[in-house]
Every structure is written in C-alpha cells, then in structure tokens.
Coordinates of C-alpha atoms in Angstrom, one line a residue:
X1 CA -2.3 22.7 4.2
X2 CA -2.1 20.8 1.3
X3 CA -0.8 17.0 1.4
X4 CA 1.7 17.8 -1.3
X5 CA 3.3 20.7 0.6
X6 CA 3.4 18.5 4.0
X7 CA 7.1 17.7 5.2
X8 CA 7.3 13.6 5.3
X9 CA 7.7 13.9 8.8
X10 CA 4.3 16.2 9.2
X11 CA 2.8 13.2 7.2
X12 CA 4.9 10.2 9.4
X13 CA 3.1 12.2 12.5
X14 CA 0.1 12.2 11.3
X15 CA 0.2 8.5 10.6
X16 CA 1.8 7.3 13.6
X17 CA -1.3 9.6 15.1
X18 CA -3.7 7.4 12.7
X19 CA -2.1 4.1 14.3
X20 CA -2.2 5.1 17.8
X21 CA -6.1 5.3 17.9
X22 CA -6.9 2.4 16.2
X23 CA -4.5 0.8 18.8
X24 CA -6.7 2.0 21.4
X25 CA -10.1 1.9 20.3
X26 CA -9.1 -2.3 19.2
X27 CA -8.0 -2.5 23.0
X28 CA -11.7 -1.2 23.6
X29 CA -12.5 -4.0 21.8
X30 CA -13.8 -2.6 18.6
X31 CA -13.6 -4.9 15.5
X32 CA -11.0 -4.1 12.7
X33 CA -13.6 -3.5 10.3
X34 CA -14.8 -0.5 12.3
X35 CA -11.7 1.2 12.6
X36 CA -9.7 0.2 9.7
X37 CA -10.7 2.8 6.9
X38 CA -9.1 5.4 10.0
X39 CA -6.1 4.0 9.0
X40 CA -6.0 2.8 5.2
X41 CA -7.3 6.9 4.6
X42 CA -4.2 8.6 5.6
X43 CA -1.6 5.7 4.8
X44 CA -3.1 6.1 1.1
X45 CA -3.5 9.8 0.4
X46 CA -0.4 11.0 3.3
X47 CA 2.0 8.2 2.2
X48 CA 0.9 6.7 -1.2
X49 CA -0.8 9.5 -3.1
X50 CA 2.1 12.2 -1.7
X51 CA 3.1 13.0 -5.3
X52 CA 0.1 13.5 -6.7
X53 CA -1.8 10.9 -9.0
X54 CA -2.2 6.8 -8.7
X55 CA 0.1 6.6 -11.4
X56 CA 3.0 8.6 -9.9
X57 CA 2.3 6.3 -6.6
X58 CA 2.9 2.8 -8.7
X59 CA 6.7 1.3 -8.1
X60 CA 5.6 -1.1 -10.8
X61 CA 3.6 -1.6 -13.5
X62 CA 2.8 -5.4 -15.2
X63 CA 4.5 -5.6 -18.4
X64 CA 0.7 -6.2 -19.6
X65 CA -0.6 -3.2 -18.2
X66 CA 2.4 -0.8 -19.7
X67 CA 0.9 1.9 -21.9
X68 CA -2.4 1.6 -20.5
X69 CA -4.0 4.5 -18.6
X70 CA -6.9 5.1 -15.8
X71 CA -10.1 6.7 -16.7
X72 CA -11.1 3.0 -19.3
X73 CA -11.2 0.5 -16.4
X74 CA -8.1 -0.6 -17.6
X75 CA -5.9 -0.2 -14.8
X76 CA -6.2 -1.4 -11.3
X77 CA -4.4 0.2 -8.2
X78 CA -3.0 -2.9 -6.7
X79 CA -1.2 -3.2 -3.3
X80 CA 1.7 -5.4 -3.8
X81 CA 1.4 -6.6 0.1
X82 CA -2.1 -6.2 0.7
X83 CA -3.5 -3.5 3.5
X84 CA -4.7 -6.2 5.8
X85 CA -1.2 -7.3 6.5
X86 CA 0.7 -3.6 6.9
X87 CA -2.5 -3.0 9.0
X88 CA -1.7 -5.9 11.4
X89 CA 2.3 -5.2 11.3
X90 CA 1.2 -1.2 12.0
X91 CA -0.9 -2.3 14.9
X92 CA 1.4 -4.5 16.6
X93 CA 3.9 -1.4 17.2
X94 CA 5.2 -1.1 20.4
X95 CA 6.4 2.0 19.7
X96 CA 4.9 4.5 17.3
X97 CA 6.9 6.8 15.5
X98 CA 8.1 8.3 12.8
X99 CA 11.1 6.1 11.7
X100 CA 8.7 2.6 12.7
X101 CA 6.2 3.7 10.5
X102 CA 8.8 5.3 7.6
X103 CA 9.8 1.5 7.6
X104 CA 7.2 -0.7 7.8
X105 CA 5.8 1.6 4.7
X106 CA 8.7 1.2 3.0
X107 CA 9.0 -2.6 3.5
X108 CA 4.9 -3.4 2.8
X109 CA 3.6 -0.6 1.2
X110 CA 4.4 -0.8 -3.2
X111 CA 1.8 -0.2 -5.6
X112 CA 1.6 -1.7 -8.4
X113 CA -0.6 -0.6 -11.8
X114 CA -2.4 -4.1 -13.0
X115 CA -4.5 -5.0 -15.7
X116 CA -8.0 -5.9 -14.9
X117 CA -7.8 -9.5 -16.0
X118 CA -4.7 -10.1 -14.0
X119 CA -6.5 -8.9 -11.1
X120 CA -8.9 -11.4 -12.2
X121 CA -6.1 -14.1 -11.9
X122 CA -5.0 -13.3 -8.2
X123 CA -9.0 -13.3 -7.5
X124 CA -9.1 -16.7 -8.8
X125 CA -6.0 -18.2 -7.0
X126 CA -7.1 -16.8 -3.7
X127 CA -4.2 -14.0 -4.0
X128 CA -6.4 -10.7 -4.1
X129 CA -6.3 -9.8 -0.2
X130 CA -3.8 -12.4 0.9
X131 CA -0.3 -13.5 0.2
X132 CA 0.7 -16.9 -0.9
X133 CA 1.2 -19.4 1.6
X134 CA 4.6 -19.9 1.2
X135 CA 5.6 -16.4 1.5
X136 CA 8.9 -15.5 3.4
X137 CA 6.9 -12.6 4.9
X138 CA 10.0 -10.5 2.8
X139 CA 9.2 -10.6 -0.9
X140 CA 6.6 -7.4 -1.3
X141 CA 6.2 -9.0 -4.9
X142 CA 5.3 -12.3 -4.2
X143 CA 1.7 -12.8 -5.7
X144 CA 3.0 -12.0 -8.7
X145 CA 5.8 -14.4 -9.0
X146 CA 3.4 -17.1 -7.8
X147 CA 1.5 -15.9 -10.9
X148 CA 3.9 -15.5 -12.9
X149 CA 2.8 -11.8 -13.6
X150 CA 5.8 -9.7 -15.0
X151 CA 6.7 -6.7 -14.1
X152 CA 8.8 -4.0 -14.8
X153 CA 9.9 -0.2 -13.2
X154 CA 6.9 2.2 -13.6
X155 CA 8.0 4.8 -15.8
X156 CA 5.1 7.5 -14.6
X157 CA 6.5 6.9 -10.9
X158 CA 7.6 10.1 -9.4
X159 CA 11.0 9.5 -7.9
X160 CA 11.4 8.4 -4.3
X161 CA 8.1 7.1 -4.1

C-alpha cells in the first residue's frame, strides 16, 4: 500500500509502532544513535512527506527562499523544532497512541523551506540542531525569530499539512 493512500490513522499506528521499539530497545540500553533513524524514517515519509513532495510538506517558506525551487542546492528542508527534541518528547510517552503522537507532531513537527546561507546562519549561531536557550519550549519558530529570519505561509504547501 502506498503512503499516500494510507488512512492517518494507518500512518499514526504505524508510528506509535516506530516509537514503541525504540522505547524498548533504549531500555535495553542501546544508544539513541543506533535506534534513532527507526524513528526519524517513518515520522518523515508517514507524517511529513504524506502529500507527496518536500515542498507540499513545508508550513513555511523564508521570505528569502520564496520562488526558489529544489533540484539547484537552493533550498534546504529545515525542521523548525529539530528531530532531536520531538525524538526525546516521542520517547518519553507513557502512553503510545494515536492521538499522543497526532499531537506531539502537530506541536514540534513544521517544515520549513530555507535558503542555503540561512542555514548557514543557524549553523553559525549554534541554532542548526538545537533551539535557542531561551526558548519557551512552545514557539515551533523560534530559531528563526532569534535570527531574525522571516517567514511567510508556503504557498506549495498542500492543505492540512
């Protein structure tokens, strides 16, 4: 069956199924990096990627990066929250399901389309795989404030994504 053709609860299950063993094989003991690619796979392309394309995925877009397109480097698929952080919310479930997973993805998992040098700006502040330090553990778009990165709506996105 094809992801696109998937109910959102097929998908939800198949998550929450994603979560549950790298719960238990990190009780094992086993270090995140071994497991965590078990999880990032199916969050991306059952939850992110559902509609299709990176650009459909993308809430947002940088007011920079508008007009721009994949396929030239231009563009970089940038988690607003990054992985690391769902990842440790997704794992500290006490109970997995649908509806906790449907909203911890909703609440930490936005995409936003970058441009390569603004990339280059959150790399350079520290921001690239971690949130500022003052952040309210709310604000899914707080790197970019802090860098004072506009954005706007993504026109490309594919509606409720």
């Amino acid at each position: 069956m094809k992801v696109k053709d998937m109910s959102e609860f097929k998908r939800l299950q198949l998550i929450a199924e994603a979560v549950r063993y790298c719960q238990r094989v990190s009780a094992m003991g086993m270090p995140a990096s071994a497991f965590s690619k078990a999880l990032r796979e199916p969050v991306h392309f059952l939850w992110e990627r559902r509609a299709g394309s990176k650009a459909a995925a993308a809430q947002y877009r940088s007011r920079s990066a508008v007009g721009l397109s994949f396929g030239r480097e231009e563009l970089i698929y940038d988690h607003a929250v990054p992985f690391v952080y769902l990842q440790r919310r997704l794992l500290a479930l006490d109970t997995v399901d649908e509806h906790s997973i449907r909203v911890l993805l909703q609440q930490l998992n936005l995409i936003v389309l970058i441009t390569k040098d603004e990339d280059e700006v959150l790399k350079s502040a520290g921001l690239n795989k971690s949130m500022p330090t003052d952040w309210d553990g709310n604000d899914p778009l707080a790197r970019y404030r802090a860098m004072k990165i506009e954005l706007v709506p993504n026109r490309g996105a594919v509606n409720g994504i």
